[in-house]
Short mmCIF file of C-alpha atoms and ligand atoms in Angstrom, two decimals:
data_model
loop_
_atom_site.label_atom_id
_atom_site.label_comp_id
_atom_site.label_asym_id
_atom_site.label_seq_id
_atom_site.Cartn_x
_atom_site.Cartn_y
_atom_site.Cartn_z
CA MET A 1 65.81 73.24 67.36
CA PRO A 2 69.56 73.79 67.38
CA ALA A 3 71.16 72.14 64.37
CA ILE A 4 74.84 72.91 64.25
CA VAL A 5 77.05 72.03 61.29
CA ILE A 6 80.80 71.46 61.52
CA ILE A 7 82.80 71.69 58.31
CA GLY A 8 86.47 71.67 57.35
CA ALA A 9 87.44 75.06 55.92
CA GLN A 10 90.58 73.93 54.04
CA TRP A 11 91.58 70.59 52.45
CA GLY A 12 90.66 68.33 55.35
CA ASP A 13 92.35 67.08 58.49
CA GLU A 14 91.75 70.40 60.25
CA GLY A 15 90.97 68.58 63.51
CA LYS A 16 87.17 68.62 63.67
CA GLY A 17 87.42 66.41 66.75
CA LYS A 18 88.40 69.50 68.76
CA ALA A 19 84.97 71.03 68.19
CA THR A 20 83.04 67.78 68.70
CA ASP A 21 84.93 67.13 71.94
CA LEU A 22 84.10 70.59 73.15
CA LEU A 23 80.40 70.14 72.51
CA GLY A 24 80.61 66.58 73.86
CA SER A 25 77.89 65.83 76.37
CA ARG A 26 75.66 68.72 75.27
CA ILE A 27 74.97 67.01 71.95
CA ASP A 28 72.16 64.48 71.51
CA TYR A 29 72.76 63.37 67.90
CA VAL A 30 75.91 63.34 65.74
CA VAL A 31 75.14 62.97 62.02
CA LYS A 32 77.59 62.06 59.27
CA PHE A 33 76.11 63.36 56.05
CA ASN A 34 78.73 62.87 53.30
CA GLY A 35 81.70 60.75 52.33
CA GLY A 36 82.50 57.30 53.63
CA ASN A 37 85.54 55.57 55.04
CA ASN A 38 87.86 58.00 53.22
CA ALA A 39 87.68 60.17 56.33
CA GLY A 40 89.91 59.60 59.28
CA HIS A 41 89.70 60.98 62.75
CA THR A 42 91.67 59.95 65.74
CA VAL A 43 89.86 60.42 69.00
CA VAL A 44 91.80 60.24 72.26
CA ILE A 45 89.77 59.49 75.37
CA GLY A 46 91.82 59.05 78.53
CA ASN A 47 94.75 56.90 77.50
CA GLN A 48 92.78 55.19 74.73
CA LYS A 49 93.22 56.15 71.09
CA TYR A 50 90.47 55.38 68.56
CA ALA A 51 90.91 55.73 64.79
CA LEU A 52 87.54 56.02 63.07
CA HIS A 53 87.02 56.18 59.33
CA LEU A 54 83.36 55.55 58.65
CA LEU A 55 81.56 55.85 61.97
CA PRO A 56 80.55 59.30 63.24
CA SER A 57 82.76 60.37 66.16
CA GLY A 58 79.66 60.61 68.36
CA ILE A 59 79.74 56.80 68.63
CA LEU A 60 82.26 57.24 71.48
CA THR A 61 80.18 59.67 73.54
CA PRO A 62 77.77 57.95 75.93
CA GLY A 63 74.21 59.22 75.48
CA VAL A 64 74.75 60.40 71.91
CA THR A 65 72.83 58.84 69.03
CA PRO A 66 75.22 58.52 66.06
CA VAL A 67 73.57 58.69 62.64
CA ILE A 68 74.84 57.72 59.20
CA GLY A 69 72.77 59.89 56.86
CA ASN A 70 71.54 59.23 53.33
CA GLY A 71 74.41 61.25 51.82
CA VAL A 72 77.02 58.79 53.06
CA VAL A 73 78.43 55.86 51.08
CA VAL A 74 78.71 52.84 53.35
CA ASP A 75 81.25 50.05 52.96
CA ILE A 76 79.39 47.50 55.03
CA GLU A 77 82.49 45.36 55.64
CA VAL A 78 84.30 48.39 57.08
CA LEU A 79 81.23 49.35 59.09
CA PHE A 80 81.22 46.03 60.94
CA ASP A 81 85.01 45.94 61.31
CA GLU A 82 84.87 49.31 63.05
CA LEU A 83 81.86 48.33 65.16
CA ASP A 84 83.48 45.05 66.22
CA ALA A 85 86.71 46.82 67.19
CA LEU A 86 84.75 49.22 69.39
CA ILE A 87 82.63 46.45 70.93
CA ALA A 88 85.84 44.59 71.80
CA ARG A 89 86.94 47.67 73.76
CA GLY A 90 83.65 47.87 75.64
CA VAL A 91 82.04 50.74 73.68
CA ASP A 92 78.24 50.63 73.51
CA VAL A 93 77.37 50.94 69.80
CA SER A 94 73.71 49.97 70.08
CA LYS A 95 72.38 53.48 69.36
CA LEU A 96 73.79 53.70 65.81
CA ARG A 97 71.19 54.57 63.16
CA VAL A 98 71.84 54.05 59.45
CA SER A 99 69.74 55.67 56.71
CA ALA A 100 67.85 53.21 54.52
CA ASN A 101 68.72 55.50 51.60
CA ALA A 102 72.50 55.56 52.10
CA HIS A 103 74.40 53.98 49.21
CA LEU A 104 76.68 50.97 49.50
CA ILE A 105 80.33 50.62 48.51
CA THR A 106 81.11 47.12 47.25
CA HIS A 107 84.08 45.13 46.09
CA TYR A 108 83.67 46.45 42.52
CA HIS A 109 83.72 50.11 43.63
CA ARG A 110 86.99 49.58 45.49
CA THR A 111 88.51 47.74 42.53
CA LEU A 112 87.43 50.42 40.05
CA ASP A 113 88.79 53.22 42.26
CA LYS A 114 92.22 51.60 42.30
CA VAL A 115 92.43 50.61 38.64
CA THR A 116 91.21 53.97 37.34
CA GLU A 117 93.75 55.81 39.49
CA ARG A 118 96.50 53.57 38.15
CA PHE A 119 95.26 54.11 34.61
CA LEU A 120 95.34 57.91 35.04
CA GLY A 121 99.06 57.76 35.88
CA SER A 122 100.46 61.25 36.37
CA ARG A 123 96.93 62.71 36.09
CA SER A 124 95.64 60.68 39.05
CA ILE A 125 93.64 62.36 41.85
CA GLY A 126 95.46 60.56 44.67
CA THR A 127 92.22 59.09 46.04
CA THR A 128 92.14 57.04 49.21
CA GLY A 129 91.31 53.97 47.10
CA ARG A 130 88.24 53.20 49.21
CA GLY A 131 85.76 53.16 46.30
CA ILE A 132 84.22 56.53 47.16
CA GLY A 133 84.18 58.06 43.65
CA PRO A 134 82.81 54.97 41.85
CA ALA A 135 80.06 54.54 44.48
CA TYR A 136 78.92 58.16 44.11
CA ALA A 137 79.18 57.84 40.31
CA ASP A 138 76.76 54.88 40.46
CA LYS A 139 74.42 56.88 42.70
CA ILE A 140 74.26 59.77 40.21
CA ASN A 141 74.05 57.31 37.30
CA ARG A 142 71.08 55.67 39.06
CA VAL A 143 72.72 52.26 39.17
CA GLY A 144 73.74 52.36 42.83
CA LEU A 145 72.83 49.98 45.63
CA ARG A 146 71.14 51.34 48.72
CA VAL A 147 71.06 50.01 52.26
CA GLN A 148 67.37 49.13 51.88
CA ASP A 149 68.20 46.86 48.89
CA LEU A 150 69.85 44.45 51.34
CA PHE A 151 66.42 43.41 52.53
CA ASP A 152 65.08 42.35 49.13
CA GLU A 153 67.33 39.65 47.72
CA ASN A 154 65.74 39.70 44.24
CA ILE A 155 66.12 43.42 43.82
CA LEU A 156 69.67 43.31 45.19
CA ARG A 157 70.68 40.57 42.77
CA GLN A 158 69.11 42.35 39.80
CA LYS A 159 70.92 45.58 40.64
CA VAL A 160 74.30 43.94 41.20
CA GLU A 161 73.99 41.96 37.96
CA ALA A 162 73.00 45.08 36.01
CA ALA A 163 75.92 47.05 37.45
CA LEU A 164 78.43 44.26 36.80
CA ASP A 165 77.21 43.64 33.25
CA GLN A 166 78.77 46.91 32.27
CA LYS A 167 81.61 47.12 34.82
CA ASN A 168 83.00 43.68 34.00
CA HIS A 169 83.41 44.75 30.38
CA LEU A 170 85.41 47.72 31.60
CA LEU A 171 87.47 45.67 34.02
CA VAL A 172 88.28 42.90 31.56
CA LYS A 173 88.56 44.73 28.25
CA ILE A 174 89.99 48.10 29.27
CA TYR A 175 91.80 47.44 32.52
CA ASN A 176 92.88 43.88 31.89
CA ARG A 177 91.51 42.62 35.21
CA ARG A 178 89.48 39.59 36.17
CA ALA A 179 85.67 39.83 36.04
CA ILE A 180 83.91 40.09 39.41
CA SER A 181 81.25 37.52 40.24
CA ALA A 182 77.79 38.93 40.96
CA ASP A 183 77.05 35.93 43.22
CA GLU A 184 80.05 36.67 45.41
CA VAL A 185 79.12 40.33 45.77
CA VAL A 186 75.51 39.47 46.64
CA GLU A 187 76.56 36.79 49.13
CA THR A 188 78.95 39.11 50.92
CA LEU A 189 76.35 41.88 51.17
CA LEU A 190 73.61 39.51 52.36
CA SER A 191 75.86 38.06 55.04
CA TYR A 192 75.63 41.42 56.86
CA ALA A 193 71.96 42.18 56.20
CA GLU A 194 70.40 40.72 59.35
CA ARG A 195 72.98 42.31 61.61
CA LEU A 196 72.37 45.66 59.98
CA ARG A 197 68.58 45.48 59.96
CA PRO A 198 67.89 46.81 63.49
CA MET A 199 70.09 49.86 62.85
CA VAL A 200 68.37 50.85 59.62
CA ALA A 201 65.85 53.68 59.88
CA ASP A 202 64.15 56.62 58.23
CA THR A 203 66.86 58.84 59.70
CA ALA A 204 65.47 62.02 58.09
CA LEU A 205 62.22 61.52 60.03
CA GLU A 206 64.05 60.71 63.28
CA LEU A 207 66.20 63.85 62.95
CA HIS A 208 63.12 65.93 62.22
CA HIS A 209 61.48 64.67 65.43
CA ALA A 210 64.70 65.25 67.38
CA LEU A 211 64.94 68.87 66.21
CA GLU A 212 61.24 69.43 66.95
CA ALA A 213 61.82 68.15 70.47
CA GLY A 214 64.59 70.75 70.93
CA LYS A 215 67.49 68.27 70.86
CA ASN A 216 71.01 69.41 69.92
CA VAL A 217 71.92 67.82 66.61
CA LEU A 218 75.46 68.07 65.29
CA PHE A 219 76.12 67.54 61.57
CA GLU A 220 79.74 66.60 61.02
CA ALA A 221 81.15 66.97 57.49
CA GLY A 222 83.72 64.54 56.17
CA GLN A 223 86.62 66.01 54.14
CA ALA A 224 86.41 69.77 53.64
CA THR A 225 85.32 72.78 51.59
CA MET A 226 88.24 72.69 49.15
CA LEU A 227 87.53 68.99 48.49
CA ASP A 228 83.79 69.55 47.90
CA VAL A 229 82.67 68.25 44.50
CA ASP A 230 81.03 71.60 43.60
CA HIS A 231 83.05 74.20 45.49
CA GLY A 232 86.47 72.59 45.80
CA THR A 233 89.47 72.44 43.48
CA TYR A 234 87.71 70.24 40.92
CA PRO A 235 88.70 67.65 39.68
CA PHE A 236 91.09 67.27 42.63
CA VAL A 237 88.22 66.78 45.05
CA THR A 238 86.25 64.05 46.69
CA SER A 239 82.90 63.06 45.15
CA SER A 240 80.52 64.39 47.79
CA SER A 241 79.16 67.65 49.20
CA ALA A 242 81.47 68.47 52.09
CA THR A 243 80.13 71.99 52.58
CA ALA A 244 77.34 73.12 54.92
CA GLY A 245 74.65 72.73 52.23
CA GLY A 246 75.50 69.02 52.14
CA ALA A 247 74.22 68.70 55.72
CA SER A 248 70.74 69.35 54.40
CA THR A 249 70.75 67.13 51.30
CA GLY A 250 72.82 64.45 53.02
CA SER A 251 70.47 64.06 55.98
CA GLY A 252 67.03 65.28 54.92
CA ILE A 253 66.66 68.28 57.22
CA GLY A 254 65.66 71.69 55.85
CA PRO A 255 68.39 74.34 55.46
CA GLY A 256 66.34 76.73 57.61
CA GLN A 257 66.83 74.43 60.57
CA ILE A 258 70.58 75.05 60.68
CA SER A 259 71.36 77.65 63.30
CA ARG A 260 75.14 77.55 63.49
CA VAL A 261 77.96 76.69 61.06
CA VAL A 262 81.34 76.07 62.62
CA GLY A 263 84.34 76.13 60.28
CA ILE A 264 87.44 74.29 61.42
CA VAL A 265 90.62 75.88 60.18
CA LYS A 266 94.21 74.96 60.94
CA ALA A 267 96.70 77.72 61.89
CA TYR A 268 98.55 76.64 58.72
CA THR A 269 97.42 74.55 55.72
CA THR A 270 97.73 70.88 54.71
CA ARG A 271 96.56 68.79 51.80
CA VAL A 272 96.65 65.06 50.95
CA GLY A 273 96.59 63.89 47.34
CA ALA A 274 97.09 65.87 44.15
CA GLY A 275 95.86 69.33 43.14
CA PRO A 276 96.68 73.02 43.47
CA PHE A 277 97.93 74.39 46.80
CA PRO A 278 99.31 77.94 46.51
CA THR A 279 101.04 78.21 49.92
CA GLU A 280 102.66 74.75 49.77
CA LEU A 281 106.21 74.68 51.16
CA PHE A 282 108.98 72.50 49.76
CA ASP A 283 111.68 73.63 52.19
CA ALA A 284 112.63 73.21 55.84
CA SER A 285 109.56 75.22 56.94
CA GLY A 286 107.29 72.60 55.33
CA GLU A 287 109.25 69.85 57.10
CA PHE A 288 108.92 71.79 60.37
CA LEU A 289 105.11 71.96 60.06
CA ARG A 290 104.92 68.25 59.08
CA SER A 291 106.99 67.03 61.99
CA GLN A 292 105.70 69.47 64.65
CA GLY A 293 102.10 68.94 63.55
CA PHE A 294 102.52 65.20 62.94
CA GLU A 295 100.97 65.64 59.50
CA PHE A 296 100.52 62.08 58.26
CA GLY A 297 97.18 60.74 56.97
CA THR A 298 94.99 58.75 59.40
CA THR A 299 93.45 56.76 56.56
CA THR A 300 96.40 56.16 54.24
CA GLY A 301 99.43 57.14 56.38
CA ARG A 302 100.63 59.41 53.55
CA PRO A 303 102.73 62.44 54.56
CA ARG A 304 100.57 65.54 54.16
CA ARG A 305 101.66 68.46 52.01
CA CYS A 306 102.15 71.49 54.28
CA GLY A 307 102.05 75.26 53.79
CA TRP A 308 101.29 78.60 55.47
CA TYR A 309 97.84 79.90 56.40
CA ASP A 310 95.85 80.98 53.37
CA ALA A 311 93.35 83.74 54.23
CA PRO A 312 91.60 83.86 50.81
CA ILE A 313 90.71 80.19 51.31
CA ALA A 314 89.37 80.87 54.81
CA ARG A 315 87.31 83.79 53.45
CA TYR A 316 86.02 81.62 50.62
CA SER A 317 85.00 78.91 53.08
CA ALA A 318 83.35 81.42 55.37
CA ARG A 319 81.28 82.61 52.43
CA ILE A 320 80.41 79.25 50.81
CA ASN A 321 79.41 77.69 54.12
CA GLY A 322 77.98 80.70 55.95
CA VAL A 323 80.47 80.14 58.76
CA THR A 324 79.31 81.72 62.03
CA ASP A 325 82.35 80.64 64.07
CA PHE A 326 85.83 79.40 63.31
CA VAL A 327 87.73 76.93 65.46
CA LEU A 328 91.42 77.61 64.86
CA THR A 329 93.35 74.40 65.51
CA LYS A 330 97.01 73.54 66.11
CA LEU A 331 98.21 77.04 66.98
CA ASP A 332 100.85 75.37 69.20
CA VAL A 333 102.50 73.84 66.10
CA LEU A 334 103.72 77.33 65.13
CA THR A 335 105.57 77.82 68.44
CA GLY A 336 109.28 78.36 67.86
CA LEU A 337 109.02 80.16 64.51
CA GLU A 338 110.70 83.56 64.39
CA THR A 339 108.22 84.99 61.91
CA ILE A 340 105.03 83.50 60.49
CA PRO A 341 104.00 84.30 56.92
CA VAL A 342 100.27 84.48 56.15
CA CYS A 343 98.93 84.52 52.61
CA VAL A 344 96.63 87.54 52.30
CA ALA A 345 95.99 87.49 48.53
CA TYR A 346 97.32 85.90 45.32
CA GLU A 347 99.14 87.15 42.32
CA VAL A 348 98.30 85.57 38.97
CA ASP A 349 100.30 86.71 35.94
CA GLY A 350 100.89 90.12 37.47
CA VAL A 351 97.28 90.63 38.63
CA ARG A 352 96.33 90.71 42.32
CA PHE A 353 93.43 88.47 43.42
CA ASP A 354 91.96 89.16 46.87
CA GLU A 355 89.46 86.30 46.47
CA MET A 356 89.81 82.73 45.15
CA PRO A 357 90.13 82.96 41.34
CA VAL A 358 87.16 81.29 39.67
CA SER A 359 89.32 79.86 36.90
CA GLN A 360 91.06 76.61 37.70
CA SER A 361 94.10 77.56 35.59
CA ASP A 362 94.43 80.85 37.47
CA PHE A 363 94.31 79.04 40.80
CA HIS A 364 96.97 76.60 39.57
CA HIS A 365 99.26 79.55 38.79
CA ALA A 366 98.37 81.60 41.88
CA LYS A 367 101.38 82.83 43.83
CA PRO A 368 100.78 83.76 47.45
CA ILE A 369 101.26 87.36 48.58
CA TYR A 370 102.50 87.11 52.16
CA GLU A 371 102.42 89.33 55.20
CA GLU A 372 104.77 88.33 58.01
CA PHE A 373 103.86 88.27 61.68
CA PRO A 374 106.25 87.95 64.64
CA GLY A 375 106.36 84.45 66.16
CA TRP A 376 106.65 83.34 69.80
CA SER A 377 108.75 80.78 71.59
CA ASP A 378 106.89 80.18 74.88
CA ASP A 379 104.99 76.90 75.20
CA ILE A 380 101.29 77.74 74.80
CA THR A 381 99.77 74.34 75.55
CA GLY A 382 98.84 75.44 79.09
CA ALA A 383 96.89 78.51 77.92
CA ARG A 384 93.18 78.35 78.80
CA SER A 385 92.19 81.95 78.20
CA PHE A 386 93.12 84.34 75.41
CA ASP A 387 95.13 86.47 77.86
CA ASP A 388 97.30 83.43 78.75
CA LEU A 389 98.71 83.45 75.19
CA PRO A 390 101.94 85.33 74.44
CA VAL A 391 101.18 88.74 72.91
CA ALA A 392 102.65 87.64 69.55
CA ALA A 393 100.30 84.62 69.46
CA GLN A 394 97.33 86.85 70.34
CA ASN A 395 98.28 89.23 67.56
CA TYR A 396 98.62 86.38 65.06
CA VAL A 397 95.10 85.16 65.94
CA LEU A 398 93.60 88.66 65.79
CA ALA A 399 95.32 89.35 62.46
CA ILE A 400 94.04 86.21 60.77
CA GLU A 401 90.59 86.68 62.31
CA LYS A 402 90.37 90.09 60.67
CA ILE A 403 91.01 88.71 57.18
CA SER A 404 89.28 85.31 57.42
CA GLY A 405 85.61 86.27 57.18
CA SER A 406 84.30 85.22 60.58
CA ARG A 407 85.15 85.34 64.26
CA ILE A 408 87.55 82.82 65.80
CA SER A 409 85.62 81.40 68.73
CA VAL A 410 87.90 78.58 69.84
CA ILE A 411 91.68 78.11 69.60
CA GLY A 412 93.37 74.71 69.83
CA VAL A 413 96.65 74.92 71.75
CA GLY A 414 97.55 71.23 72.05
CA PRO A 415 96.47 67.73 71.04
CA GLY A 416 94.53 66.92 74.23
CA ARG A 417 90.77 67.42 74.26
CA ASP A 418 91.04 70.06 77.03
CA GLU A 419 93.86 71.98 75.40
CA VAL A 420 91.70 74.83 74.09
CA VAL A 421 91.04 78.50 74.59
CA VAL A 422 87.32 79.25 74.31
CA ARG A 423 86.46 82.83 73.38
CA HIS A 424 82.78 82.20 72.52
CA ASP A 425 80.58 79.21 73.37
CA LEU A 426 79.74 77.33 70.16
CA LEU A 427 76.23 76.62 71.44
CA GLY A 428 75.68 79.93 73.24
CA ASP A 429 73.76 82.94 71.95
CA TRP A 430 75.40 84.48 68.95
P1 IMP B 501 88.55 60.11 47.63
O1 IMP B 501 87.67 60.82 48.61
O2 IMP B 501 89.11 58.82 48.16
O3 IMP B 501 87.88 59.92 46.29
O4 IMP B 501 89.83 61.04 47.33
C1 IMP B 501 89.70 62.29 46.65
C2 IMP B 501 90.63 63.34 47.26
O5 IMP B 501 90.18 63.71 48.55
C3 IMP B 501 92.08 62.85 47.43
O6 IMP B 501 92.95 63.93 47.18
C4 IMP B 501 92.14 62.48 48.91
O7 IMP B 501 93.44 62.55 49.42
C5 IMP B 501 91.24 63.53 49.50
N1 IMP B 501 90.63 63.12 50.78
C6 IMP B 501 89.62 62.24 50.95
N2 IMP B 501 89.32 62.13 52.26
C7 IMP B 501 90.13 62.97 52.93
C8 IMP B 501 90.28 63.31 54.31
O8 IMP B 501 89.57 62.83 55.20
N3 IMP B 501 91.25 64.22 54.58
C9 IMP B 501 92.02 64.80 53.62
N4 IMP B 501 91.91 64.51 52.33
C10 IMP B 501 90.97 63.61 51.98
#
C-alpha cells in the first residue's frame, strides 16, 4: 500500500511537477488534499503548456485517477472552467473524483478575501484573492457549504442564507460594499450541481480500497511548509495544512499508510506575498535569480521575492514533514555565479540560532549566517547522472544535503520533464 506524499519544503513554487512527472505512469491516483485554486502549476507535455490551479496535476496523465480530497476548498466555477479548457484540448477528464465533504468557495468568499485585504492596508497578507481564507474560516466556524449540499436545495438555501445574514452586515456596514443576494449564489451553485454529481464520491473509502489493492497513491500538497497554517510563518500563511500531516486529515487515510514523504526544495528560495524571509535579496543577485529562474507567480503573475538557500528552513521542513527524500529543483538557475552563499544558521540580536526560532519576532529579525561555495559556469542541463555535473555543482549539492536533514534523491537541472539527475528512485526501496 504505497502512499507517497509530496510537499513543498519552502514557501511554495518549488516545482513539485518535477517529482510528479518523474513518478508519472507508475502512479494510479493523484490526490489534492489542501488548498484550492490559490495553487498554480504549469505542466509542459510535448509542446503543450497547461496552467492548472485547482485540478490535481494527475488529470493530465492517462490512466491516473485524480482526486480532490475533503481538505480542499473548491471554487466550482473555476473547476468547470479548468475542466472545459482541458476538454477543448482533448484531455480525458472523466476519471476525476471529488469528495462529497470538500468545502465550496462562493462569490461571497472571494469578495470577502479582497475587501479584508484592502482593509488591512500595510498589514495585508498578500493573499491570492481567491477566497481561500474566508472559505476555510467558514469551515472551522461550522457555517461552510460542502459539495454534498449541492444535492439538497433546501439545505443549500438555508446555509447560504444563514451565512449571508451575517456577512452582508459586514460587507455593507463595515466595508461599504453592496449586499450579496442569497438567490444569486444558490442559483449559480445549483447550475453546476448535475454536472458535478457523477464525479462526487466517498473519496476516503475509494482511496482506502485503492491502497488495500496495492495501488500507488500520490498525495500532492498545495502551497508549502512555511505557508502551513500551523507550522508556517503565521499569520503570513495560507489557511490550510500544507504539511505531510494534512495528507491524512485532508483525504481520510490513516497516517500509518504513508510510506514516503518527498520534500521539494529549490536550490535557492522564493516567496510570494508578505511575511518574513531572512535570505531575501534586494540587489542584483535577487534580480539574477528572478530572471534566470523566471520567478513570476503562475496564479497572480506577481514577481516572486528571491533569496539564497536557507538550510535551517530545509531542516525544519524535513523534521515537520518526516521527509524521506528531497527533490532539489532548479540547480541550473545558479549556473554562472562565481560563488554561492548558503544560509547555515541565523543570528538574532547577537545570538546564534541553528534551528528556526520559535518566536515570530525573532524570525522577523533573523539575519542569515552564510557559508560560500564555489560556483560553476558550464551548462548543466544535459547532465543525467551525478557524475555529469561539474565538480563545483556536485560539491554544492553534497554540502546542502549534509545540512538539510534528509538525502537529496533527485536534482532538477532544467525546465523540461526529463531534465533530471536521479540518485535514488522515489518509489524504490529505501
Ligand atoms: P491565500 O492562500 O490566497 O490565502 O494566500 C496566503 C499566502 O499564501 C499569500 O502570501 C500567498 O501569496 C501565498 N500562496 C498561496 N498559494 C501559493 C502558491 O501556490 N505558491 C506560493 N505562495 C502561495
